[in-house]
Short mmCIF file of C-alpha atoms and ligand atoms in Angstrom, two decimals:
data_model
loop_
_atom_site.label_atom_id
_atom_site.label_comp_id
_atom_site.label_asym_id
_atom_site.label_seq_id
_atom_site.Cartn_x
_atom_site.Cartn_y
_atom_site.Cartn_z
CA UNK A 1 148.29 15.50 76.03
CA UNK A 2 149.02 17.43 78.85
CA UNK A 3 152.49 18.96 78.79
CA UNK A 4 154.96 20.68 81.34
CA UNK A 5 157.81 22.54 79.69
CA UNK A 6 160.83 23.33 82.27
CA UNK A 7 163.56 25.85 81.77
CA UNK A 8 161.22 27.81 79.52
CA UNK A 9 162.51 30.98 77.80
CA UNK A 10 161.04 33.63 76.06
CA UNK A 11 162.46 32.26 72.44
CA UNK A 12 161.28 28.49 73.07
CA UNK A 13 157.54 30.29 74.10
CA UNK A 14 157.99 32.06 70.45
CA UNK A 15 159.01 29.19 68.81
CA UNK A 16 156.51 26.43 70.14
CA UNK A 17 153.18 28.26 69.91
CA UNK A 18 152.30 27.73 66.76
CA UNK A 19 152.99 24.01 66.89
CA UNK A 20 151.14 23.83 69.99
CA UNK A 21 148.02 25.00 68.60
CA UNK A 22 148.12 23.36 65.75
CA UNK A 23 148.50 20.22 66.95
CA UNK A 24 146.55 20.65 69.76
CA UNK A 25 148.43 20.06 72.80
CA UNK A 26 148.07 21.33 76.14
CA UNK A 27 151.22 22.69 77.37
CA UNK A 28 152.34 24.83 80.72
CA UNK A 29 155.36 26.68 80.68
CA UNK A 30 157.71 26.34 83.91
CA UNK A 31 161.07 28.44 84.36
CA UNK A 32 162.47 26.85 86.59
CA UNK A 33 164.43 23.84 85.58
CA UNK A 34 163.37 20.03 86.58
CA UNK A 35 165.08 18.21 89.60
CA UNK A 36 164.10 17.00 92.78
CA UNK A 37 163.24 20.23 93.59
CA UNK A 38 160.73 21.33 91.31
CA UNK A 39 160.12 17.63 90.27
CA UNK A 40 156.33 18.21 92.12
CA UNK A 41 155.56 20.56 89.41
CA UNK A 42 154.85 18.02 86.93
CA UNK A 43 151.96 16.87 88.74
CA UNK A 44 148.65 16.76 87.20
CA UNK A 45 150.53 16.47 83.28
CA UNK A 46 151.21 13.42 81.26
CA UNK A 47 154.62 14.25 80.02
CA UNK A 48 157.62 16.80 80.22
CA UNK A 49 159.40 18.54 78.20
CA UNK A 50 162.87 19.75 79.20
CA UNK A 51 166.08 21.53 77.57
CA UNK A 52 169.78 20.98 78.77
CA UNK A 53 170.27 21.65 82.36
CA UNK A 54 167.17 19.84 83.61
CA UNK A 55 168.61 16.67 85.74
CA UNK A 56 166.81 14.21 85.40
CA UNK A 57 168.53 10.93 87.90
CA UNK A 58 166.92 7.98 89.11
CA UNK A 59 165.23 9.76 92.69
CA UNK A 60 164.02 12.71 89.95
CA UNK A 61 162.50 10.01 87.15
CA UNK A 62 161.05 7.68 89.74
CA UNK A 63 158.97 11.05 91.30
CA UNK A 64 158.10 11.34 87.41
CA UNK A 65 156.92 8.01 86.88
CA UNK A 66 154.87 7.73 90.47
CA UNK A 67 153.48 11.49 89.17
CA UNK A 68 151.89 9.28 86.00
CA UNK A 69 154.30 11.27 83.45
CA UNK A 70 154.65 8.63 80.41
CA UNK A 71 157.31 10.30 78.66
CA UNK A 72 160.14 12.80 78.52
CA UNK A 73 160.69 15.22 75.41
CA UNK A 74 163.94 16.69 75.00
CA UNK A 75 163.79 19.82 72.95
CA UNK A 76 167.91 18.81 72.81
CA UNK A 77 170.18 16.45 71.09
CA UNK A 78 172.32 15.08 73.69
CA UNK A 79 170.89 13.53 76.32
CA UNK A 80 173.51 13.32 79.20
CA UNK A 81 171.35 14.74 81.83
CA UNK A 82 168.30 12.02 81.70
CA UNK A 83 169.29 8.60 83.72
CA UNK A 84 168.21 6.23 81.00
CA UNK A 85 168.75 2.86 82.94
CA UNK A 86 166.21 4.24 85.36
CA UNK A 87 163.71 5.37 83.32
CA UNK A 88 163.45 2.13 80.61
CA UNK A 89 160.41 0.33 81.89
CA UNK A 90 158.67 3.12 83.10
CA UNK A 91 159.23 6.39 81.23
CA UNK A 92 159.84 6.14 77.79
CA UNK A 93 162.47 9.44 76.66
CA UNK A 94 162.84 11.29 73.13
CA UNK A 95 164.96 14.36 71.68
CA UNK A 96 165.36 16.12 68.74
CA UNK A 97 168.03 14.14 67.27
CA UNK A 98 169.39 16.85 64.73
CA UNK A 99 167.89 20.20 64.45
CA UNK A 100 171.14 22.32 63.08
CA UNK A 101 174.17 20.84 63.24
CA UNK A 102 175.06 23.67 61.05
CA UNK A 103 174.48 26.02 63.71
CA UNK A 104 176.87 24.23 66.20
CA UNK A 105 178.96 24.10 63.48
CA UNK A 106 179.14 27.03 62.15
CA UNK A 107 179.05 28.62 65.55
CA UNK A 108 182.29 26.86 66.34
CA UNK A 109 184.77 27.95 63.81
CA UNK A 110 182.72 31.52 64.33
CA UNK A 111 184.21 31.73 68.09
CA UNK A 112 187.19 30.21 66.96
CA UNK A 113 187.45 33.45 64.07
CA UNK A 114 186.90 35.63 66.66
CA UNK A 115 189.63 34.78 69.01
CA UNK A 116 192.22 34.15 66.84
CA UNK A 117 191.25 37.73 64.32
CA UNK A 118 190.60 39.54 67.64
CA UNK A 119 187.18 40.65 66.05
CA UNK A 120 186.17 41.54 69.97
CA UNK A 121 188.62 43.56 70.69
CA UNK A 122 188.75 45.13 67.55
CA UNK A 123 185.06 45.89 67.53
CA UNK A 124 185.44 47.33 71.08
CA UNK A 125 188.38 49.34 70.36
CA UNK A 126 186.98 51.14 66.87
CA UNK A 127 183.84 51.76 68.91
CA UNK A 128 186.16 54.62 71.07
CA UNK A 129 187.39 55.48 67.77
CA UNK A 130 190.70 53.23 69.06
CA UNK A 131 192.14 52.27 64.75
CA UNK A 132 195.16 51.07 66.42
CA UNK A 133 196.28 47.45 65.71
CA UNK A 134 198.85 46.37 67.97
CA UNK A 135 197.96 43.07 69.29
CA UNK A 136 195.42 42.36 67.36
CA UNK A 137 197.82 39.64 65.58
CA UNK A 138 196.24 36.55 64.44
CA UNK A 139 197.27 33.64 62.23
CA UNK A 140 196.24 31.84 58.86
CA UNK A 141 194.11 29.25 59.47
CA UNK A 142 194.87 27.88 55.81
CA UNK A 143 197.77 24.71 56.36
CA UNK A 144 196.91 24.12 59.83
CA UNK A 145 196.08 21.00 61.46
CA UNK A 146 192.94 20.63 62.97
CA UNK A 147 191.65 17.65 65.04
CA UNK A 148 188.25 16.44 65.53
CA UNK A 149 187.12 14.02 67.94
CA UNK A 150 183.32 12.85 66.76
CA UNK A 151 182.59 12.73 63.08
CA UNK A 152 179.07 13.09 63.58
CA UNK A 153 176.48 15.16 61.75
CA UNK A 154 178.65 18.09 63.63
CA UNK A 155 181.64 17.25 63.73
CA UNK A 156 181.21 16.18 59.73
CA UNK A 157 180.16 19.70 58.68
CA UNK A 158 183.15 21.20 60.97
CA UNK A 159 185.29 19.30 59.00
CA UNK A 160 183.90 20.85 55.79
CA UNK A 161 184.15 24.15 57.07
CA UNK A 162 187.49 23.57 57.75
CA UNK A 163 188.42 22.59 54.46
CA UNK A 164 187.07 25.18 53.26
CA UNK A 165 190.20 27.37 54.73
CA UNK A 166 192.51 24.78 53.67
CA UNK A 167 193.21 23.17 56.62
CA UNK A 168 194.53 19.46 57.24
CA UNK A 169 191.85 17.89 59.10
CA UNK A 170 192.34 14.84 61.16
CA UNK A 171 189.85 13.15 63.26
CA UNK A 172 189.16 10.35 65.93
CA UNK A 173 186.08 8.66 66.30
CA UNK A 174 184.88 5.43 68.35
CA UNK A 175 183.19 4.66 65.26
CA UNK A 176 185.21 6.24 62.39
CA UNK A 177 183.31 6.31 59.07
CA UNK A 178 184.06 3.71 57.02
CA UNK A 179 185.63 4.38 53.58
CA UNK A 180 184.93 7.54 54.18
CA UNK A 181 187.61 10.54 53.24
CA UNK A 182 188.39 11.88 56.59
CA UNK A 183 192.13 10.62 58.07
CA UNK A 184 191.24 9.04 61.37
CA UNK A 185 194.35 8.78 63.21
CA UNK A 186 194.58 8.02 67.19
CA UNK A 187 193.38 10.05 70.29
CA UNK A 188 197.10 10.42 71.52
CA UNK A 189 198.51 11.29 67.51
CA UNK A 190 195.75 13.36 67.20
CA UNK A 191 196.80 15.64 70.54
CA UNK A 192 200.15 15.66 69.21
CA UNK A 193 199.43 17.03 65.78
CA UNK A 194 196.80 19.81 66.22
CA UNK A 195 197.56 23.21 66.30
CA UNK A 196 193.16 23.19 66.59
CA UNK A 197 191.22 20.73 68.38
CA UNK A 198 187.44 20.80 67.97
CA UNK A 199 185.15 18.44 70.71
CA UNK A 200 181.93 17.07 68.63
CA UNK A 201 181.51 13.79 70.68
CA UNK A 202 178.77 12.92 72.95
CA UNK A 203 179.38 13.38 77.16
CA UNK A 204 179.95 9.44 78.19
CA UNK A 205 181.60 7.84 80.71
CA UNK A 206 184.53 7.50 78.16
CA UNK A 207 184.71 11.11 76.93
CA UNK A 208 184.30 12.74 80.36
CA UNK A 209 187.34 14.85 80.72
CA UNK A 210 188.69 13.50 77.89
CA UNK A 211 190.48 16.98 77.66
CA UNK A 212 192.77 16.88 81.16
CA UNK A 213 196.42 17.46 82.47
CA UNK A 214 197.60 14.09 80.62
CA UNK A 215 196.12 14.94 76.94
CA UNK A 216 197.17 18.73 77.25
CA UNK A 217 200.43 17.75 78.04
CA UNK A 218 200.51 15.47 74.88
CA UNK A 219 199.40 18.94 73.01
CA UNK A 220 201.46 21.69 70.96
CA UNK A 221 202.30 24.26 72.42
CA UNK A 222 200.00 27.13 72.18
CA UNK A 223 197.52 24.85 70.73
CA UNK A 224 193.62 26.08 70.74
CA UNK A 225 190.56 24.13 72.24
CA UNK A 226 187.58 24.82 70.98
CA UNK A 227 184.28 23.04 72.49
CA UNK A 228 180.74 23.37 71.43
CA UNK A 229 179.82 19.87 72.81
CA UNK A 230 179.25 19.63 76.31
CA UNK A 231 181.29 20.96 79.10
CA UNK A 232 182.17 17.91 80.97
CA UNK A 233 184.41 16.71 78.07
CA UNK A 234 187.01 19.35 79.73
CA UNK A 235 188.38 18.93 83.10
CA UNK A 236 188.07 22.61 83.48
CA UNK A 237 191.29 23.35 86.45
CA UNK A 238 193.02 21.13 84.28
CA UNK A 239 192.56 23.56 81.49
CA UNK A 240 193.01 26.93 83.41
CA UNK A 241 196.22 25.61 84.22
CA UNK A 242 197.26 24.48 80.64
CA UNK A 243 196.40 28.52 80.14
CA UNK A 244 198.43 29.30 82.74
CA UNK A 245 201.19 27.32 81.52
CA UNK A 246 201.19 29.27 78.45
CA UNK A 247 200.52 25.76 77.57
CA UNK A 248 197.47 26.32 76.14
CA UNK A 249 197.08 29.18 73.40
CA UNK A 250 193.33 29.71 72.89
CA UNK A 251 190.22 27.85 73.97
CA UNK A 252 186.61 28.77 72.75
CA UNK A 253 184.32 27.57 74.97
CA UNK A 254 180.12 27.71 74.37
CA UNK A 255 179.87 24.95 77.15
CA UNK A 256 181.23 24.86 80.59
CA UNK A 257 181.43 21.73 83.15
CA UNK A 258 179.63 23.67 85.84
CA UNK A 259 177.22 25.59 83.72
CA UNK A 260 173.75 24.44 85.06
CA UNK A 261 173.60 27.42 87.51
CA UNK A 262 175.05 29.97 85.47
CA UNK A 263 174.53 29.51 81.42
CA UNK A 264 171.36 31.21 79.91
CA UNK A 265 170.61 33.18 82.39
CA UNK A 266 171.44 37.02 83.56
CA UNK A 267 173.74 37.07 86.09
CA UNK A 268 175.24 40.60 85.94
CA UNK A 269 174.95 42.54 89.22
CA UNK A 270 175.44 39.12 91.08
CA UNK A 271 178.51 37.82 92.85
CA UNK A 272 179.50 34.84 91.03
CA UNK A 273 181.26 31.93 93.26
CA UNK A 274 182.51 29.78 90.64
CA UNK A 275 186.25 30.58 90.79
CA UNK A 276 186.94 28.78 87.92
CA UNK A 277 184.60 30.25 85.92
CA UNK A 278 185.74 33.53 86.61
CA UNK A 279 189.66 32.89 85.65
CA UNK A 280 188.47 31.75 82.91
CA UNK A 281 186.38 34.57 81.56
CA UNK A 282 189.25 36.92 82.95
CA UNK A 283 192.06 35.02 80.78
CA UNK A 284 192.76 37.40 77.25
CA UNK A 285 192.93 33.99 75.22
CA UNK A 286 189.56 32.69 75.82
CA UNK A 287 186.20 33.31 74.57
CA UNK A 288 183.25 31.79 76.08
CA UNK A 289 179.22 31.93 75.05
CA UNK A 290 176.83 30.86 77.22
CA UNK A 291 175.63 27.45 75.24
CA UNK A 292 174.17 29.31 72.38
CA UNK A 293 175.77 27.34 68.98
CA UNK A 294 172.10 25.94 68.70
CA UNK A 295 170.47 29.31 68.89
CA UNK A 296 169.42 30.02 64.80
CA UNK A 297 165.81 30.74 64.24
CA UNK A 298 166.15 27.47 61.70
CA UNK A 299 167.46 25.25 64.71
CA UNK A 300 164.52 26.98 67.03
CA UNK A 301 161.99 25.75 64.48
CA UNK A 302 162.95 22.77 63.84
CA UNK A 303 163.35 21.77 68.00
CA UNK A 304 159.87 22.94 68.11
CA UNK A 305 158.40 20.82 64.94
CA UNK A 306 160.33 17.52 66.31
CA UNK A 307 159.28 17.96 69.83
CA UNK A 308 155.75 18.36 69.22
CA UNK A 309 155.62 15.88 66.58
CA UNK A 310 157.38 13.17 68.70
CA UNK A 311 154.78 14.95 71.61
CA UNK A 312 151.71 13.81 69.34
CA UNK A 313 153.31 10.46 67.47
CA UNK A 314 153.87 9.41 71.56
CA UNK A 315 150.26 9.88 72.67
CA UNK A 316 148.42 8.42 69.45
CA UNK A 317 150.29 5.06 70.04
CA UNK A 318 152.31 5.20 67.05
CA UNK A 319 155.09 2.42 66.81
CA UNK A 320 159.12 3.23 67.90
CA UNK A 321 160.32 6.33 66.22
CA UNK A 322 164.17 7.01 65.64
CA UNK A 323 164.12 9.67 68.22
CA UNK A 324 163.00 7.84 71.07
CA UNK A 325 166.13 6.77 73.01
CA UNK A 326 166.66 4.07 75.65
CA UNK A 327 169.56 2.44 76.89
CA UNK A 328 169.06 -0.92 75.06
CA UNK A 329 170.00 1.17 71.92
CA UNK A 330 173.27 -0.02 71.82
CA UNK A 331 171.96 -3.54 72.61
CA UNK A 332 171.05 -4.86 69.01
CA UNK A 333 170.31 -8.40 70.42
CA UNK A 334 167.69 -7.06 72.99
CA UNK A 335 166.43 -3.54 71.19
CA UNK A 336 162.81 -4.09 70.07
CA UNK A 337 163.38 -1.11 67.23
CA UNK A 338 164.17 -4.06 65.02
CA UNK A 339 161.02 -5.35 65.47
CA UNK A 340 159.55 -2.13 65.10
CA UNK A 341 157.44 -2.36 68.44
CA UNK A 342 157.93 0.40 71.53
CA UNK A 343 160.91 0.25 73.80
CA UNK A 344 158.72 -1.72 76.17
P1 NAI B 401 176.28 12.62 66.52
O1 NAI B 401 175.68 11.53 67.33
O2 NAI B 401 175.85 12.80 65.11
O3 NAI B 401 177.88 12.45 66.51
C1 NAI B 401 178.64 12.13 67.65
C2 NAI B 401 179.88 11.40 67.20
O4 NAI B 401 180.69 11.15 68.34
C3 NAI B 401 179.58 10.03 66.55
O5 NAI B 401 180.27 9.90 65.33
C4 NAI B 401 180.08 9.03 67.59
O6 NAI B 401 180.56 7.83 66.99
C5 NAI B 401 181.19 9.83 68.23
N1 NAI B 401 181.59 9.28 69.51
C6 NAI B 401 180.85 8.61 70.43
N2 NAI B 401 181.62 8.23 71.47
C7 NAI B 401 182.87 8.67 71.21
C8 NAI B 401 184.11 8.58 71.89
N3 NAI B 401 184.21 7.93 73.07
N4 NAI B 401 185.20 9.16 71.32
C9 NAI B 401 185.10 9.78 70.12
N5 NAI B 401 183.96 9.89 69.42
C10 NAI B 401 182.85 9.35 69.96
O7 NAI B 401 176.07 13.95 67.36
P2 NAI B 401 176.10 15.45 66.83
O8 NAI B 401 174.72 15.85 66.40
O9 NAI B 401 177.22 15.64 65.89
O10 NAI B 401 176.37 16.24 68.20
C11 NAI B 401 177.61 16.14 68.88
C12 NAI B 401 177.45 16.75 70.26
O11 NAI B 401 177.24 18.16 70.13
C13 NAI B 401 176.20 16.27 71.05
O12 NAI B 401 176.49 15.07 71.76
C14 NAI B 401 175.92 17.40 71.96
O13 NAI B 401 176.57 17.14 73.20
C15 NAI B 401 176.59 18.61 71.30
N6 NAI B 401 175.61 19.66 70.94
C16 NAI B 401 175.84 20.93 71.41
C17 NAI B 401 174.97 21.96 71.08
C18 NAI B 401 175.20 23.37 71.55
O14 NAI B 401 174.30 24.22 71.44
N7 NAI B 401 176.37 23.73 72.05
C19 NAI B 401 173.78 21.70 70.26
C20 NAI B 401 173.69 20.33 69.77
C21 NAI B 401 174.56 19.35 70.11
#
């Protein structure tokens, strides 16, 4: 069990040691993140293990599979970045299915508490002894309308949090829960309605951009956007211009379309090119974090216990586990997991 781990960081080193020794698996930690570039670096190992911003298309899982590498660990949830269709049949792929959906949770309403209390520029400002208060104006959250699109594990405890404040909470879903309590009502009604919309859906073909020029213009005015999920759900000009529009009242974003070169790492004292980007971050009405609503030590531990475990279950030939995932998923008639074999 020979295993390279790309786009390591200090806190995945901390939190997969322990597991690694004590269950025995030989591991090499990368920085760099996997693509065709650095795909040559998995030579020599039997599997990798990668985070978010690997990219891992067909030319970059083919090199894999001609390299020997049998399988692919995500230490992640969503799995947008891994060309499935090209690796079934050769390479089989895994994640960590849930490891904290509290902590994307609760790090969503915390960014959207922040922006609408001011908390940052409060702090700031009573840190040069700066007690004044004009506009630092926020509003009640309690009688709102929020709007969730996916009522998944995330999007599920969002709603609870929300409730929690009093809020009306309406939802869409592909798949709404059935008989469930939530008010599913339709993509376009629930634009219209929100004074809050909160993105907890996967990153498909179907939900890329689903926030653009055509569903902001369906929104309220001065409506906020809040988006833990992953950045291609926002067509991010499209956005900056809702902003500048005045369309647009808040957005809270810990994900960002073009974030593979930028998120998690230091880039102060570098000129940054992404023009977007930068309007963005200079705009008074929106907060951004750098793809950290996983980042609790109980989420940490967790990614390292499931990776490992699916790391050893994968190598000692045990049958299909629910965290493998393959494009056949979907596909009840074809999908071997009810027969309880391996994906192929
Ligand atoms: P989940 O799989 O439990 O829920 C996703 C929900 O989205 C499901 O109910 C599904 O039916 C729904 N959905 C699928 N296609 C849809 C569509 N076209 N329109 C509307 N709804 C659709 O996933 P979970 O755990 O709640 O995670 C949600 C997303 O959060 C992940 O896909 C991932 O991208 C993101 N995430 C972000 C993290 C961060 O650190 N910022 C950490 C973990 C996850």
């Amino acid at each position: 069990m020979k295993i390279a781990f790309f786009d390591t960081k200090n806190y995945d080193i901390e939190s997969f040691d322990s597991y690694i020794k004590e269950r025995n698996i030989e591991v090499k930690y990368f920085e760099p993140k996997l693509n065709i570039d650095t795909v040559e670096l998995a030579k020599g190992f039997d599997g990798v293990c990668v985070f978010v911003n690997d990219y891992l298309n067909k030319d970059v899982i083919n090199r894999l599979y001609e390299l020997g590498i049998k399988a692919i660990f995500l230490r992640c949830a969503g799995f947008n970045n891994v060309d499935l269709t090209a690796a079934f049949g050769k390479i089989h792929v895994y994640r960590v299915p849930a490891y904290s959906p509290y902590a994307v949770a609760e790090h969503a309403m915390a960014l959207y508490l922040t922006s609408n209390r001011r908390i940052h520029k409060a702090y700031n400002r009573v840190k040069e002894y700066n007690f004044s208060l004009s506009g630092l104006a926020g509003n009640d959250l309690y009688g709102k309308t929020v709007g969730v699109i996916g009522t998944g594990k995330i999007g599920r405890i969002f709603i609870n949090i929300c409730r929690g404040f009093g809020m009306k909470v309406i939802a869409y879903d592909l798949f709404p829960i059935k008989d469930s309590d939530i008010e599913y009502v339709s993509l376009e009604e629930l634009f219209k309605q929100s004074d809050i919309i909160s993105l907890h859906c996967p990153l498909t073909p179907e939900t890329t951009h689903i926030i653009n020029k055509d569903s902001i213009a369906l929104m309220k005015k001065g409506v906020a956007i809040i988006n833990t999920s992953r950045g291609g759900l926002i067509n991010s000009e499209d956005l900056l211009q809702g902003i500048k529009d005045r369309k647009i009242g808040t957005v809270c974003l810990d994900v960002y379309e073009e974030e593979s070169d930028v998120f998690f790492e230091d880039k102060s004292g570098h000129i940054m090119n992404d023009e977007t980007l930068l309007q963005l971050i200079a705009m008074p009405n929106v907060i951004i974090t750098s793809h950290q609503a996983f980042l609790t030590k109980e989420a940490l531990n967790n990614i390292a216990d499931t990776t490992t475990r699916n790391i050893v279950d994968f190598f000692s030939d045990k049958l299909l586990s629910d965290t493998e995932v393959c494009y056949h998923c979907g596909n009840q008639a074809n999908c071997k997991r009810e027969r309880k074999a391996k994906c192929f």
